[in-house]
Amino acid sequence: MTKIIIWEDNYLEFYNTNSHNMKAIATFVVLVFFNLVLQAQNSDKTTRIATLLQDKTNLSKLYYPKSVLRFYTKDNMGYTWFEGSNSDQPEIAVLLLGYADQFGLSSSGYHCQELSPEKLMAIIDSKFNDSDERAWLDILMTDALITFINNLHFGKYNPKYTSSDIDAGYINGFCSDDKLSFALSQNDFLRTILEVQPQIHAYKQLQDHLNTLYANDLVNTSQSQIEKIVINMERLRWINTISENYILVNIPSYSLELHTNKIQRDFKVIVGKPSTPSPILESVVTHFTTAPDWKVPQSIFRKEMLPKILKNSKYLTDHHYSIYDRNGNEVTINPARLKEISRNTSSYSVRQSSGCDNALGAVVFRFENTYGIYLHDTSQKQLFNKEERALSHGCVRVEQADKLAKLLLENDRSEDQLPILENAMANYKRKDFVLKQPIPIIITYLTYSIKNGRPVFYKDIYHLDSGLIEKVIANK
């Protein structure tokens, strides 16, 4: 029997001891097939592969049919796994799929009934190379490896990309059939496959911890813990960045991590309330601004601020707010004007001038996103003393924002800007600091992580875990 061992660096060594997508790919199949049959007509083995891939019923049984077709196109429809070579790649592939659970995945998603280890090993050892069954299993093995690669890289339940999106070709420079072809050409097939996993520090820690549980036969002692590890590894696979420098905000832990040159700095944050949650997103911080004014979102103006203004006319001046019409002109507030504003709030906007009472504090970090949120300082610094800090309308407030700004300048090799930054923040002077190398920012939702080698659970403040766990359980 062959045993698999997973080491802490995610390297493995072996020791001897869907039909609704078919219309979308029909045209693709026709275009590819006739070109390939011409190449394959002089070889019985390649004709078997080509003929099987022409059949729409067969294609409907594959998870990534377009990717499989592209893969065999590059290989001129030749056998990949069962051609009697001396390579150990087929055996490694079989065992890799069989141990998918050790990567937070389930072997049930990789044609496990057809590709049982016993059946595959029998075919690998057989000298009979030309049966239709052998050709079909070769195709299934390719589809299983492509699926495994996609699941490792994108996750199984990615909210941004469907399997059809991924099957269409390159996404952010990644294409699974190309990765598989490249891995097969390398001496270290296994390591090349596993390199498609996320490189984010949090993911590596979870993977190492899962390896430890399997190595010590602890996986059956805490199924709920395994589920937490699996769903949070899944969430980290949805992240695209490959940069070593990035900002990671984890909503459930109320924390921000700045990763630069393999050094991590931690900050407390305040995130959105369950009723106004902070979104999960990826972007890049391009610049930050000191002494910002705050344009109040219309929802906050209408629901929260206007009732206070109507109740107390001094509310605006006490908090350094001004009201503007749709042309950007500041309006004088009187009883008649307040009635007009209350009848037609969409024609007016509110801004808060910069200063010590400004809701954005002394600095705001800007990054493009469709939610209209940002990362910023705050005038309510006492709130960082609370353990549970889901208190905002969706924006993320960071403690020691001045320190974060300085670190970003240092990482950007703009130390000469530090005295200018300190002066601008101390005196509430508006100044834009544009980063020469914008830094990725990730706002994610991890309810389980590894800190100092130990697992830490976080409160599921937005109640997002149960739905993802149900998907994982249903697909075991």
CSV table of C-alpha atoms in Angstrom, one decimal:
chain,number,residue,atom,x,y,z
A,1,MET,CA,0.0,0.0,0.0
A,2,THR,CA,1.2,3.5,-0.8
A,3,LYS,CA,1.2,6.1,2.0
A,4,ILE,CA,1.1,9.9,1.5
A,5,ILE,CA,2.9,12.3,3.8
A,6,ILE,CA,2.3,16.1,3.7
A,7,TRP,CA,5.1,18.3,5.1
A,8,GLU,CA,4.7,21.8,6.4
A,9,ASP,CA,5.8,23.4,3.2
A,10,ASN,CA,2.9,21.7,1.4
A,11,TYR,CA,5.3,19.3,-0.4
A,12,LEU,CA,4.3,15.6,-0.7
A,13,GLU,CA,6.5,12.6,-0.9
A,14,PHE,CA,5.4,9.0,-1.5
A,15,TYR,CA,6.8,5.8,0.2
A,16,ASN,CA,5.9,2.2,-0.6
A,17,THR,CA,4.4,0.8,2.6
A,18,ASN,CA,-22.4,19.5,-15.7
A,19,SER,CA,-25.0,19.2,-18.7
A,20,HIS,CA,-26.3,22.8,-18.6
A,21,ASN,CA,-23.0,24.0,-20.0
A,22,MET,CA,-23.1,21.9,-23.1
A,23,LYS,CA,-24.8,24.5,-25.4
A,24,ALA,CA,-22.1,27.0,-24.4
A,25,ILE,CA,-19.3,24.7,-25.6
A,26,ALA,CA,-20.9,23.1,-28.6
A,27,THR,CA,-19.4,25.5,-31.1
A,28,PHE,CA,-16.1,25.3,-29.4
A,29,VAL,CA,-16.1,21.5,-29.8
A,30,VAL,CA,-16.9,21.6,-33.5
A,31,LEU,CA,-14.1,24.1,-34.2
A,32,VAL,CA,-11.5,22.1,-32.3
A,33,PHE,CA,-12.5,18.7,-33.3
A,34,PHE,CA,-12.2,18.7,-37.1
A,35,ASN,CA,-8.7,20.3,-36.8
A,36,LEU,CA,-7.6,17.6,-34.4
A,37,VAL,CA,-9.0,14.6,-36.3
A,38,LEU,CA,-6.8,15.6,-39.2
A,39,GLN,CA,-3.8,15.4,-36.9
A,40,ALA,CA,-5.0,12.2,-35.2
A,41,GLN,CA,-6.1,10.2,-38.3
A,42,ASN,CA,-2.9,8.2,-38.6
A,43,SER,CA,-3.0,7.0,-35.0
A,44,ASP,CA,-5.6,4.6,-33.6
A,45,LYS,CA,-4.9,5.7,-30.0
A,46,THR,CA,-5.2,9.4,-30.7
A,47,THR,CA,-8.3,8.8,-32.8
A,48,ARG,CA,-9.9,7.1,-29.7
A,49,ILE,CA,-9.4,10.3,-27.6
A,50,ALA,CA,-10.6,12.6,-30.4
A,51,THR,CA,-13.7,10.5,-31.1
A,52,LEU,CA,-14.6,10.4,-27.4
A,53,LEU,CA,-14.3,14.1,-27.1
A,54,GLN,CA,-16.5,14.7,-30.1
A,55,ASP,CA,-19.4,13.0,-28.2
A,56,LYS,CA,-21.6,15.6,-26.4
A,57,THR,CA,-22.8,13.0,-23.9
A,58,ASN,CA,-19.2,12.4,-22.9
A,59,LEU,CA,-18.4,16.1,-22.7
A,60,SER,CA,-21.5,16.6,-20.4
A,61,LYS,CA,-19.8,14.3,-17.9
A,62,LEU,CA,-16.7,16.6,-17.6
A,63,TYR,CA,-16.4,19.4,-15.1
A,64,TYR,CA,-14.2,21.5,-17.4
A,65,PRO,CA,-14.9,20.3,-21.0
A,66,LYS,CA,-13.3,23.3,-22.8
A,67,SER,CA,-10.2,23.1,-20.7
A,68,VAL,CA,-9.9,19.3,-21.4
A,69,LEU,CA,-10.3,20.0,-25.2
A,70,ARG,CA,-7.6,22.7,-25.1
A,71,PHE,CA,-5.3,20.3,-23.1
A,72,TYR,CA,-5.6,17.5,-25.6
A,73,THR,CA,-5.2,19.9,-28.5
A,74,LYS,CA,-1.8,20.8,-27.2
A,75,ASP,CA,-1.0,17.1,-26.9
A,76,ASN,CA,-2.3,16.2,-30.4
A,77,MET,CA,-4.9,14.0,-28.7
A,78,GLY,CA,-2.3,11.6,-27.3
A,79,TYR,CA,-2.6,9.6,-24.1
A,80,THR,CA,-1.4,11.5,-21.1
A,81,TRP,CA,-1.6,9.0,-18.2
A,82,PHE,CA,-1.9,5.5,-19.6
A,83,GLU,CA,0.7,5.1,-22.4
A,84,GLY,CA,3.0,2.7,-20.6
A,85,SER,CA,5.8,5.2,-19.8
A,86,ASN,CA,8.2,4.8,-16.9
A,87,SER,CA,7.0,8.2,-15.4
A,88,ASP,CA,5.5,8.1,-11.9
A,89,GLN,CA,3.2,11.0,-12.7
A,90,PRO,CA,0.1,8.8,-13.1
A,91,GLU,CA,0.6,7.2,-9.7
A,92,ILE,CA,1.2,10.6,-8.1
A,93,ALA,CA,-1.9,12.0,-9.8
A,94,VAL,CA,-4.0,9.1,-8.5
A,95,LEU,CA,-2.8,9.5,-4.9
A,96,LEU,CA,-3.1,13.3,-5.0
A,97,LEU,CA,-6.8,13.1,-5.9
A,98,GLY,CA,-7.3,10.4,-3.3
A,99,TYR,CA,-5.9,12.7,-0.6
A,100,ALA,CA,-7.8,15.8,-1.7
A,101,ASP,CA,-9.3,16.1,1.8
A,102,GLN,CA,-5.8,17.0,3.1
A,103,PHE,CA,-6.0,20.2,1.1
A,104,GLY,CA,-9.4,21.1,2.4
A,105,LEU,CA,-11.2,19.6,-0.6
A,106,SER,CA,-13.3,16.4,-1.1
A,107,SER,CA,-12.2,13.5,-3.4
A,108,SER,CA,-15.9,13.1,-4.4
A,109,GLY,CA,-15.5,16.0,-6.8
A,110,TYR,CA,-12.9,14.3,-9.0
A,111,HIS,CA,-14.7,11.3,-10.7
A,112,CYS,CA,-13.8,9.2,-7.7
A,113,GLN,CA,-16.1,6.4,-8.6
A,114,GLU,CA,-14.7,5.9,-12.1
A,115,LEU,CA,-11.1,6.7,-11.0
A,116,SER,CA,-10.7,4.4,-8.0
A,117,PRO,CA,-7.1,3.9,-7.1
A,118,GLU,CA,-7.4,0.1,-7.5
A,119,LYS,CA,-8.8,0.5,-11.0
A,120,LEU,CA,-6.3,3.0,-12.1
A,121,MET,CA,-3.3,1.2,-10.8
A,122,ALA,CA,-4.5,-1.9,-12.6
A,123,ILE,CA,-4.7,0.0,-15.9
A,124,ILE,CA,-1.3,1.7,-15.2
A,125,ASP,CA,0.3,-1.7,-14.8
A,126,SER,CA,-1.5,-3.2,-17.8
A,127,LYS,CA,0.2,-3.7,-21.1
A,128,PHE,CA,-3.1,-3.3,-23.0
A,129,ASN,CA,-3.1,0.3,-24.1
A,130,ASP,CA,-5.8,0.8,-26.8
A,131,SER,CA,-9.2,0.1,-25.3
A,132,ASP,CA,-12.0,2.7,-25.3
A,133,GLU,CA,-12.1,2.4,-21.5
A,134,ARG,CA,-8.5,3.3,-21.2
A,135,ALA,CA,-8.9,6.3,-23.5
A,136,TRP,CA,-12.0,7.5,-21.5
A,137,LEU,CA,-10.2,7.1,-18.2
A,138,ASP,CA,-7.3,9.1,-19.6
A,139,ILE,CA,-9.8,11.9,-20.3
A,140,LEU,CA,-11.5,11.6,-16.9
A,141,MET,CA,-8.1,11.7,-15.2
A,142,THR,CA,-7.2,14.9,-17.1
A,143,ASP,CA,-10.6,16.5,-16.2
A,144,ALA,CA,-10.0,15.5,-12.5
A,145,LEU,CA,-6.6,17.1,-12.4
A,146,ILE,CA,-7.8,20.2,-14.1
A,147,THR,CA,-10.7,20.4,-11.6
A,148,PHE,CA,-8.3,19.8,-8.7
A,149,ILE,CA,-6.0,22.6,-9.9
A,150,ASN,CA,-9.0,25.0,-10.4
A,151,ASN,CA,-10.3,24.2,-6.9
A,152,LEU,CA,-6.9,24.7,-5.3
A,153,HIS,CA,-6.5,28.1,-7.0
A,154,PHE,CA,-10.0,29.5,-7.3
A,155,GLY,CA,-11.9,27.5,-4.7
A,156,LYS,CA,-15.0,25.4,-5.3
A,157,TYR,CA,-17.6,28.1,-4.5
A,158,ASN,CA,-16.0,31.2,-5.7
A,159,PRO,CA,-18.6,34.1,-5.7
A,160,LYS,CA,-16.8,36.0,-8.5
A,161,TYR,CA,-16.2,33.2,-11.1
A,162,THR,CA,-18.5,30.3,-12.1
A,163,SER,CA,-17.0,27.1,-13.4
A,164,SER,CA,-18.0,28.2,-16.9
A,165,ASP,CA,-16.1,31.4,-16.4
A,166,ILE,CA,-13.0,29.5,-15.4
A,167,ASP,CA,-13.5,26.9,-18.2
A,168,ALA,CA,-13.5,29.7,-20.8
A,169,GLY,CA,-9.7,30.4,-20.4
A,170,TYR,CA,-7.4,32.7,-18.7
A,171,ILE,CA,-8.6,34.6,-15.6
A,172,ASN,CA,-6.0,37.0,-14.1
A,173,GLY,CA,-3.3,35.2,-16.1
A,174,PHE,CA,-4.2,31.7,-14.8
A,175,CYS,CA,-5.4,28.8,-17.0
A,176,SER,CA,-5.6,25.3,-15.5
A,177,ASP,CA,-4.9,23.3,-18.6
A,178,ASP,CA,-1.8,25.3,-19.2
A,179,LYS,CA,-0.7,24.7,-15.6
A,180,LEU,CA,-1.3,21.0,-16.0
A,181,SER,CA,0.7,20.8,-19.3
A,182,PHE,CA,3.5,22.7,-17.7
A,183,ALA,CA,3.5,20.5,-14.6
A,184,LEU,CA,3.8,17.4,-16.8
A,185,SER,CA,6.9,18.8,-18.4
A,186,GLN,CA,8.6,19.4,-15.1
A,187,ASN,CA,10.8,17.0,-13.1
A,188,ASP,CA,8.8,17.8,-9.9
A,189,PHE,CA,5.3,17.3,-11.2
A,190,LEU,CA,3.8,17.4,-7.7
A,191,ARG,CA,5.4,20.5,-6.4
A,192,THR,CA,4.4,22.4,-9.6
A,193,ILE,CA,0.8,21.4,-9.1
A,194,LEU,CA,0.7,22.5,-5.5
A,195,GLU,CA,2.3,25.9,-6.4
A,196,VAL,CA,-1.1,27.0,-7.7
A,197,GLN,CA,-2.4,27.4,-4.2
A,198,PRO,CA,-2.6,30.9,-2.6
A,199,GLN,CA,0.7,32.3,-1.3
A,200,ILE,CA,-1.0,34.4,1.4
A,201,HIS,CA,0.5,33.8,4.8
A,202,ALA,CA,-2.9,33.1,6.4
A,203,TYR,CA,-3.6,30.3,3.9
A,204,LYS,CA,-0.2,28.7,4.4
A,205,GLN,CA,-0.8,28.6,8.2
A,206,LEU,CA,-4.2,26.9,7.8
A,207,GLN,CA,-2.7,24.4,5.3
A,208,ASP,CA,0.1,23.6,7.7
A,209,HIS,CA,-2.3,23.2,10.6
A,210,LEU,CA,-4.6,20.9,8.6
A,211,ASN,CA,-1.5,18.8,7.7
A,212,THR,CA,-0.7,18.5,11.4
A,213,LEU,CA,-4.1,17.3,12.3
A,214,TYR,CA,-4.0,14.6,9.6
A,215,ALA,CA,-0.4,13.6,10.5
A,216,ASN,CA,-1.5,13.1,14.2
A,217,ASP,CA,-4.8,11.3,13.3
A,218,LEU,CA,-6.8,14.1,14.9
A,219,VAL,CA,-9.2,14.8,12.0
A,220,ASN,CA,-12.0,12.7,13.5
A,221,THR,CA,-11.8,14.3,17.0
A,222,SER,CA,-13.1,17.7,16.0
A,223,GLN,CA,-15.2,17.7,12.8
A,224,SER,CA,-16.5,21.2,13.5
A,225,GLN,CA,-12.9,22.5,13.6
A,226,ILE,CA,-12.1,20.8,10.3
A,227,GLU,CA,-15.1,22.4,8.8
A,228,LYS,CA,-13.9,25.8,10.0
A,229,ILE,CA,-10.5,25.2,8.5
A,230,VAL,CA,-11.9,24.1,5.2
A,231,ILE,CA,-14.3,27.0,4.7
A,232,ASN,CA,-11.7,29.6,5.6
A,233,MET,CA,-9.1,28.0,3.2
A,234,GLU,CA,-11.9,28.2,0.6
A,235,ARG,CA,-12.3,32.0,1.3
A,236,LEU,CA,-8.6,32.6,0.9
A,237,ARG,CA,-8.6,30.9,-2.5
A,238,TRP,CA,-11.0,33.6,-3.7
A,239,ILE,CA,-8.2,36.1,-3.3
A,240,ASN,CA,-6.3,37.0,-6.4
A,241,THR,CA,-3.2,38.8,-5.2
A,242,ILE,CA,0.2,37.2,-5.5
A,243,SER,CA,2.1,40.1,-4.1
A,244,GLU,CA,4.3,39.8,-1.0
A,245,ASN,CA,3.2,43.3,0.0
A,246,TYR,CA,-0.5,43.7,0.9
A,247,ILE,CA,-3.0,44.9,3.5
A,248,LEU,CA,-5.3,42.3,4.8
A,249,VAL,CA,-8.4,43.3,6.8
A,250,ASN,CA,-10.1,40.4,8.5
A,251,ILE,CA,-13.7,41.5,9.5
A,252,PRO,CA,-14.4,38.9,12.3
A,253,SER,CA,-11.1,39.5,14.1
A,254,TYR,CA,-11.4,43.3,13.8
A,255,SER,CA,-7.8,43.4,12.6
A,256,LEU,CA,-5.6,44.7,9.9
A,257,GLU,CA,-2.3,43.1,8.8
A,258,LEU,CA,0.3,45.0,6.8
A,259,HIS,CA,2.6,42.6,5.1
A,260,THR,CA,5.8,44.1,3.6
A,261,ASN,CA,9.1,42.4,2.8
A,262,LYS,CA,7.9,39.4,4.8
A,263,ILE,CA,7.3,41.6,7.9
A,264,GLN,CA,3.9,41.7,9.4
A,265,ARG,CA,2.5,44.7,11.4
A,266,ASP,CA,-0.9,44.4,13.1
A,267,PHE,CA,-3.5,47.1,13.7
A,268,LYS,CA,-7.0,47.1,15.4
A,269,VAL,CA,-9.9,48.1,13.2
A,270,ILE,CA,-13.6,48.9,13.4
A,271,VAL,CA,-15.8,47.3,10.8
A,272,GLY,CA,-19.4,47.6,9.7
A,273,LYS,CA,-22.3,46.6,11.8
A,274,PRO,CA,-24.3,43.5,10.8
A,275,SER,CA,-27.0,45.9,9.5
A,276,THR,CA,-24.4,47.8,7.4
A,277,PRO,CA,-21.7,45.2,6.8
A,278,SER,CA,-18.2,45.9,5.5
A,279,PRO,CA,-18.0,44.2,2.0
A,280,ILE,CA,-15.5,41.5,1.1
A,281,LEU,CA,-13.4,42.9,-1.7
A,282,GLU,CA,-10.0,43.3,-3.3
A,283,SER,CA,-8.5,46.5,-4.6
A,284,VAL,CA,-5.3,48.5,-4.4
A,285,VAL,CA,-4.5,51.5,-2.2
A,286,THR,CA,-3.2,54.1,-4.7
A,287,HIS,CA,-2.9,57.1,-2.3
A,288,PHE,CA,-3.9,58.6,1.0
A,289,THR,CA,-5.1,62.1,2.0
A,290,THR,CA,-4.5,64.0,5.2
A,291,ALA,CA,-7.0,66.3,6.7
A,292,PRO,CA,-9.9,65.0,4.5
A,293,ASP,CA,-13.3,66.4,4.5
A,294,TRP,CA,-16.2,63.9,4.6
A,295,LYS,CA,-19.0,63.8,2.1
A,296,VAL,CA,-21.8,62.2,4.1
A,297,PRO,CA,-23.4,59.2,2.2
A,298,GLN,CA,-27.0,60.0,1.3
A,299,SER,CA,-28.4,57.1,3.3
A,300,ILE,CA,-26.7,58.4,6.5
A,301,PHE,CA,-27.9,62.0,5.7
A,302,ARG,CA,-31.5,60.9,5.1
A,303,LYS,CA,-31.9,58.3,7.9
A,304,GLU,CA,-29.7,59.5,10.7
A,305,MET,CA,-28.6,63.1,10.3
A,306,LEU,CA,-31.6,64.9,9.0
A,307,PRO,CA,-33.8,64.0,12.0
A,308,LYS,CA,-31.1,65.5,14.3
A,309,ILE,CA,-30.8,68.6,12.2
A,310,LEU,CA,-34.6,69.1,12.2
A,311,LYS,CA,-34.6,68.7,16.0
A,312,ASN,CA,-31.6,70.9,16.7
A,313,SER,CA,-30.6,73.6,14.2
A,314,LYS,CA,-27.2,73.9,15.9
A,315,TYR,CA,-26.3,70.3,15.1
A,316,LEU,CA,-24.7,71.3,11.8
A,317,THR,CA,-22.4,74.0,13.3
A,318,ASP,CA,-21.6,72.0,16.4
A,319,HIS,CA,-20.2,69.1,14.2
A,320,HIS,CA,-18.7,71.3,11.4
A,321,TYR,CA,-21.2,70.2,8.8
A,322,SER,CA,-22.4,72.2,5.8
A,323,ILE,CA,-25.2,71.5,3.4
A,324,TYR,CA,-24.8,72.0,-0.4
A,325,ASP,CA,-27.3,72.1,-3.3
A,326,ARG,CA,-26.9,69.9,-6.4
A,327,ASN,CA,-24.8,72.7,-8.0
A,328,GLY,CA,-22.3,72.5,-5.2
A,329,ASN,CA,-23.3,75.8,-3.6
A,330,GLU,CA,-23.4,76.0,0.2
A,331,VAL,CA,-26.9,76.8,1.4
A,332,THR,CA,-27.9,79.0,4.3
A,333,ILE,CA,-30.0,77.1,6.8
A,334,ASN,CA,-33.3,78.5,8.0
A,335,PRO,CA,-36.7,76.9,8.8
A,336,ALA,CA,-38.0,77.3,5.3
A,337,ARG,CA,-34.9,75.8,3.8
A,338,LEU,CA,-35.0,72.9,6.2
A,339,LYS,CA,-38.6,72.1,5.1
A,340,GLU,CA,-37.4,72.1,1.4
A,341,ILE,CA,-34.5,69.9,2.3
A,342,SER,CA,-36.7,67.4,4.1
A,343,ARG,CA,-39.1,67.2,1.1
A,344,ASN,CA,-36.3,66.7,-1.4
A,345,THR,CA,-33.2,65.3,0.3
A,346,SER,CA,-31.8,63.9,-3.0
A,347,SER,CA,-31.1,67.5,-4.2
A,348,TYR,CA,-28.8,68.2,-1.2
A,349,SER,CA,-25.6,66.8,0.2
A,350,VAL,CA,-23.7,67.3,3.4
A,351,ARG,CA,-20.0,67.6,4.0
A,352,GLN,CA,-18.0,67.7,7.2
A,353,SER,CA,-14.9,70.0,7.1
A,354,SER,CA,-11.5,68.6,8.2
A,355,GLY,CA,-10.4,68.9,11.8
A,356,CYS,CA,-10.2,66.9,15.0
A,357,ASP,CA,-13.9,66.1,15.0
A,358,ASN,CA,-14.0,64.9,11.4
A,359,ALA,CA,-15.4,61.4,11.1
A,360,LEU,CA,-12.5,60.3,8.9
A,361,GLY,CA,-9.9,61.6,11.4
A,362,ALA,CA,-6.6,62.9,10.2
A,363,VAL,CA,-6.1,60.6,7.2
A,364,VAL,CA,-8.0,58.5,4.7
A,365,PHE,CA,-6.6,55.7,2.5
A,366,ARG,CA,-8.1,55.6,-1.0
A,367,PHE,CA,-8.8,52.5,-3.1
A,368,GLU,CA,-11.2,52.0,-5.9
A,369,ASN,CA,-14.3,49.9,-5.2
A,370,THR,CA,-18.0,49.8,-6.1
A,371,TYR,CA,-19.2,50.1,-2.5
A,372,GLY,CA,-18.0,53.6,-1.8
A,373,ILE,CA,-16.1,52.6,1.3
A,374,TYR,CA,-12.6,53.4,2.4
A,375,LEU,CA,-10.0,52.8,5.2
A,376,HIS,CA,-9.6,55.8,7.5
A,377,ASP,CA,-8.6,57.2,10.8
A,378,THR,CA,-11.3,58.2,13.3
A,379,SER,CA,-12.0,60.9,15.9
A,380,GLN,CA,-13.6,58.2,18.2
A,381,LYS,CA,-10.4,56.5,19.2
A,382,GLN,CA,-12.0,55.2,22.5
A,383,LEU,CA,-13.9,52.7,20.5
A,384,PHE,CA,-10.8,50.7,19.9
A,385,ASN,CA,-10.9,49.7,23.5
A,386,LYS,CA,-14.0,47.6,22.9
A,387,GLU,CA,-13.5,43.9,22.2
A,388,GLU,CA,-16.3,43.7,19.6
A,389,ARG,CA,-15.9,46.5,17.1
A,390,ALA,CA,-18.6,46.0,14.4
A,391,LEU,CA,-19.7,49.6,14.8
A,392,SER,CA,-19.4,51.4,11.5
A,393,HIS,CA,-21.6,52.0,8.4
A,394,GLY,CA,-19.3,49.8,6.3
A,395,CYS,CA,-16.1,51.7,6.1
A,396,VAL,CA,-13.1,50.4,8.0
A,397,ARG,CA,-11.5,52.6,10.7
A,398,VAL,CA,-8.0,51.8,11.7
A,399,GLU,CA,-6.2,52.5,15.0
A,400,GLN,CA,-2.8,54.3,14.7
A,401,ALA,CA,-3.6,55.4,11.2
A,402,ASP,CA,-0.6,57.8,11.3
A,403,LYS,CA,1.7,54.8,11.8
A,404,LEU,CA,0.1,52.9,8.9
A,405,ALA,CA,0.6,55.9,6.7
A,406,LYS,CA,4.3,56.1,7.7
A,407,LEU,CA,4.9,52.4,7.0
A,408,LEU,CA,3.3,52.7,3.6
A,409,LEU,CA,5.6,55.6,2.7
A,410,GLU,CA,8.6,53.7,4.0
A,411,ASN,CA,7.6,50.6,2.0
A,412,ASP,CA,7.2,52.8,-1.1
A,413,ARG,CA,10.7,54.2,-0.6
A,414,SER,CA,9.4,57.7,0.0
A,415,GLU,CA,11.0,58.4,3.4
A,416,ASP,CA,11.6,61.9,2.3
A,417,GLN,CA,7.9,62.5,2.5
A,418,LEU,CA,7.7,61.5,6.2
A,419,PRO,CA,8.3,65.1,7.6
A,420,ILE,CA,5.7,66.4,5.3
A,421,LEU,CA,3.2,63.8,6.4
A,422,GLU,CA,3.9,64.5,10.1
A,423,ASN,CA,3.4,68.2,9.6
A,424,ALA,CA,0.2,67.7,7.6
A,425,MET,CA,-1.4,65.4,10.1
A,426,ALA,CA,-0.4,67.5,13.1
A,427,ASN,CA,-1.8,70.7,11.6
A,428,TYR,CA,-4.8,69.2,9.7
A,429,LYS,CA,-3.4,70.3,6.3
A,430,ARG,CA,-4.9,68.6,3.2
A,431,LYS,CA,-2.2,66.8,1.3
A,432,ASP,CA,-2.4,63.8,-1.1
A,433,PHE,CA,0.4,61.2,-0.9
A,434,VAL,CA,0.4,59.1,-4.1
A,435,LEU,CA,2.1,55.7,-3.8
A,436,LYS,CA,4.7,55.0,-6.5
A,437,GLN,CA,3.8,51.3,-6.1
A,438,PRO,CA,0.1,50.9,-5.1
A,439,ILE,CA,-0.3,48.2,-2.5
A,440,PRO,CA,-3.1,45.5,-2.7
A,441,ILE,CA,-5.8,45.7,-0.1
A,442,ILE,CA,-7.9,42.6,0.8
A,443,ILE,CA,-11.0,42.8,3.0
A,444,THR,CA,-11.9,39.2,3.8
A,445,TYR,CA,-14.0,37.2,6.3
A,446,LEU,CA,-12.0,34.6,8.3
A,447,THR,CA,-13.6,33.0,11.3
A,448,TYR,CA,-10.6,30.8,12.1
A,449,SER,CA,-6.9,31.5,11.9
A,450,ILE,CA,-3.6,30.4,13.4
A,451,LYS,CA,-1.8,32.8,15.7
A,452,ASN,CA,1.5,31.9,17.3
A,453,GLY,CA,1.0,28.3,16.2
A,454,ARG,CA,-2.4,28.0,17.9
A,455,PRO,CA,-5.9,28.0,16.4
A,456,VAL,CA,-8.1,31.0,17.1
A,457,PHE,CA,-11.9,31.1,16.5
A,458,TYR,CA,-13.7,34.4,15.8
A,459,LYS,CA,-17.3,35.2,16.2
A,460,ASP,CA,-19.3,34.8,12.9
A,461,ILE,CA,-20.6,38.4,13.2
A,462,TYR,CA,-22.4,38.4,9.8
A,463,HIS,CA,-23.6,34.7,10.0
A,464,LEU,CA,-21.8,33.7,6.8
A,465,ASP,CA,-20.3,30.3,8.0
A,466,SER,CA,-23.4,28.1,8.0
A,467,GLY,CA,-24.2,28.5,4.3
A,468,LEU,CA,-20.6,27.7,3.2
A,469,ILE,CA,-20.4,24.7,5.6
A,470,GLU,CA,-23.7,23.3,4.2
A,471,LYS,CA,-22.1,23.4,0.7
A,472,VAL,CA,-19.0,21.6,1.9
A,473,ILE,CA,-21.0,18.9,3.7
A,474,ALA,CA,-23.3,18.5,0.7
A,475,ASN,CA,-20.4,17.9,-1.6
A,476,LYS,CA,-18.5,15.4,0.5
